[in-house]
PDB file of C-alpha atoms in Angstrom:
ATOM      1  CA  MET A   1     -62.633-112.888 215.615  1.00 63.00           C
ATOM      2  CA  GLY A   2     -66.072-111.788 214.646  1.00 80.00           C
ATOM      3  CA  LEU A   3     -68.523-110.391 217.140  1.00 86.00           C
ATOM      4  CA  LYS A   4     -70.850-113.335 216.474  1.00 90.00           C
ATOM      5  CA  ASP A   5     -68.101-115.839 217.350  1.00 88.00           C
ATOM      6  CA  LYS A   6     -67.234-113.956 220.536  1.00 89.00           C
ATOM      7  CA  ALA A   7     -70.884-113.882 221.574  1.00 93.00           C
ATOM      8  CA  GLU A   8     -71.396-117.586 220.855  1.00 94.00           C
ATOM      9  CA  ASN A   9     -68.290-118.516 222.845  1.00 94.00           C
ATOM     10  CA  LYS A  10     -69.382-116.319 225.762  1.00 95.00           C
ATOM     11  CA  VAL A  11     -72.863-117.879 225.757  1.00 97.00           C
ATOM     12  CA  GLU A  12     -71.336-121.372 225.771  1.00 97.00           C
ATOM     13  CA  ASP A  13     -69.036-120.379 228.644  1.00 97.00           C
ATOM     14  CA  LEU A  14     -71.916-118.909 230.658  1.00 98.00           C
ATOM     15  CA  LYS A  15     -74.069-122.002 230.055  1.00 98.00           C
ATOM     16  CA  GLY A  16     -71.179-124.104 231.286  1.00 98.00           C
ATOM     17  CA  GLN A  17     -70.828-121.995 234.403  1.00 98.00           C
ATOM     18  CA  GLY A  18     -74.541-122.384 235.061  1.00 98.00           C
ATOM     19  CA  LYS A  19     -74.430-126.153 234.608  1.00 98.00           C
ATOM     20  CA  GLU A  20     -71.382-126.445 236.842  1.00 98.00           C
ATOM     21  CA  SER A  21     -73.024-124.359 239.574  1.00 99.00           C
ATOM     22  CA  ALA A  22     -76.286-126.284 239.332  1.00 99.00           C
ATOM     23  CA  GLY A  23     -74.398-129.568 239.470  1.00 98.00           C
ATOM     24  CA  LYS A  24     -72.489-128.483 242.565  1.00 98.00           C
ATOM     25  CA  ALA A  25     -75.653-127.222 244.262  1.00 99.00           C
ATOM     26  CA  THR A  26     -77.587-130.434 243.615  1.00 98.00           C
ATOM     27  CA  GLY A  27     -74.725-132.877 244.014  1.00 98.00           C
ATOM     28  CA  ASN A  28     -75.073-133.916 240.369  1.00 98.00           C
ATOM     29  CA  GLU A  29     -71.502-134.727 239.361  1.00 98.00           C
ATOM     30  CA  GLN A  30     -72.441-135.421 235.733  1.00 99.00           C
ATOM     31  CA  LEU A  31     -74.040-131.988 235.309  1.00 98.00           C
ATOM     32  CA  GLU A  32     -71.050-130.372 236.993  1.00 98.00           C
ATOM     33  CA  ALA A  33     -68.685-132.193 234.615  1.00 99.00           C
ATOM     34  CA  GLU A  34     -70.771-131.176 231.593  1.00 98.00           C
ATOM     35  CA  GLY A  35     -70.528-127.570 232.723  1.00 98.00           C
ATOM     36  CA  LYS A  36     -66.768-127.771 233.015  1.00 98.00           C
ATOM     37  CA  ALA A  37     -66.586-129.392 229.576  1.00 98.00           C
ATOM     38  CA  ASP A  38     -68.728-126.641 228.042  1.00 98.00           C
ATOM     39  CA  GLN A  39     -66.457-123.995 229.551  1.00 98.00           C
ATOM     40  CA  GLY A  40     -63.375-125.787 228.260  1.00 98.00           C
ATOM     41  CA  SER A  41     -64.868-126.049 224.788  1.00 97.00           C
ATOM     42  CA  ALA A  42     -65.639-122.332 224.741  1.00 97.00           C
ATOM     43  CA  LYS A  43     -62.080-121.507 225.800  1.00 96.00           C
ATOM     44  CA  VAL A  44     -60.593-123.738 223.087  1.00 97.00           C
ATOM     45  CA  LYS A  45     -62.798-122.137 220.427  1.00 94.00           C
ATOM     46  CA  ASP A  46     -61.854-118.675 221.683  1.00 93.00           C
ATOM     47  CA  ALA A  47     -58.146-119.531 221.538  1.00 94.00           C
ATOM     48  CA  GLY A  48     -58.541-120.885 218.004  1.00 92.00           C
ATOM     49  CA  GLU A  49     -60.235-117.692 216.881  1.00 90.00           C
ATOM     50  CA  LYS A  50     -57.433-115.620 218.419  1.00 90.00           C
ATOM     51  CA  VAL A  51     -54.814-117.654 216.537  1.00 93.00           C
ATOM     52  CA  LYS A  52     -56.767-117.173 213.323  1.00 89.00           C
ATOM     53  CA  ASP A  53     -56.941-113.413 213.957  1.00 88.00           C
ATOM     54  CA  ALA A  54     -53.205-113.229 214.680  1.00 91.00           C
ATOM     55  CA  ALA A  55     -52.393-115.105 211.466  1.00 92.00           C
ATOM     56  CA  HIS A  56     -54.645-112.782 209.504  1.00 88.00           C
ATOM     57  CA  ASP A  57     -52.992-109.715 211.084  1.00 88.00           C
ATOM     58  CA  LEU A  58     -49.537-111.108 210.325  1.00 89.00           C
ATOM     59  CA  LYS A  59     -50.504-111.751 206.710  1.00 86.00           C
ATOM     60  CA  ASP A  60     -51.858-108.207 206.416  1.00 83.00           C
ATOM     61  CA  GLY A  61     -48.647-106.806 207.898  1.00 83.00           C
ATOM     62  CA  LEU A  62     -46.483-108.706 205.450  1.00 82.00           C
ATOM     63  CA  THR A  63     -48.461-107.671 202.386  1.00 79.00           C
ATOM     64  CA  LYS A  64     -48.419-103.933 203.131  1.00 66.00           C
TER      65      LYS A  64
END
């Protein structure tokens, strides 16, 4: 996973945490849900990048 991808996923996760916290603090359930969704999206993207990295590493190991 590239550094740019990691940074983008972390930013999305942190935005989600902020939205969730703001939603909880203000009683805004929609904002809280959006925050949770943003965090989930970041985690899915991160997992996908890790799978891609593992496949790349496996391919490199087989071709050496």
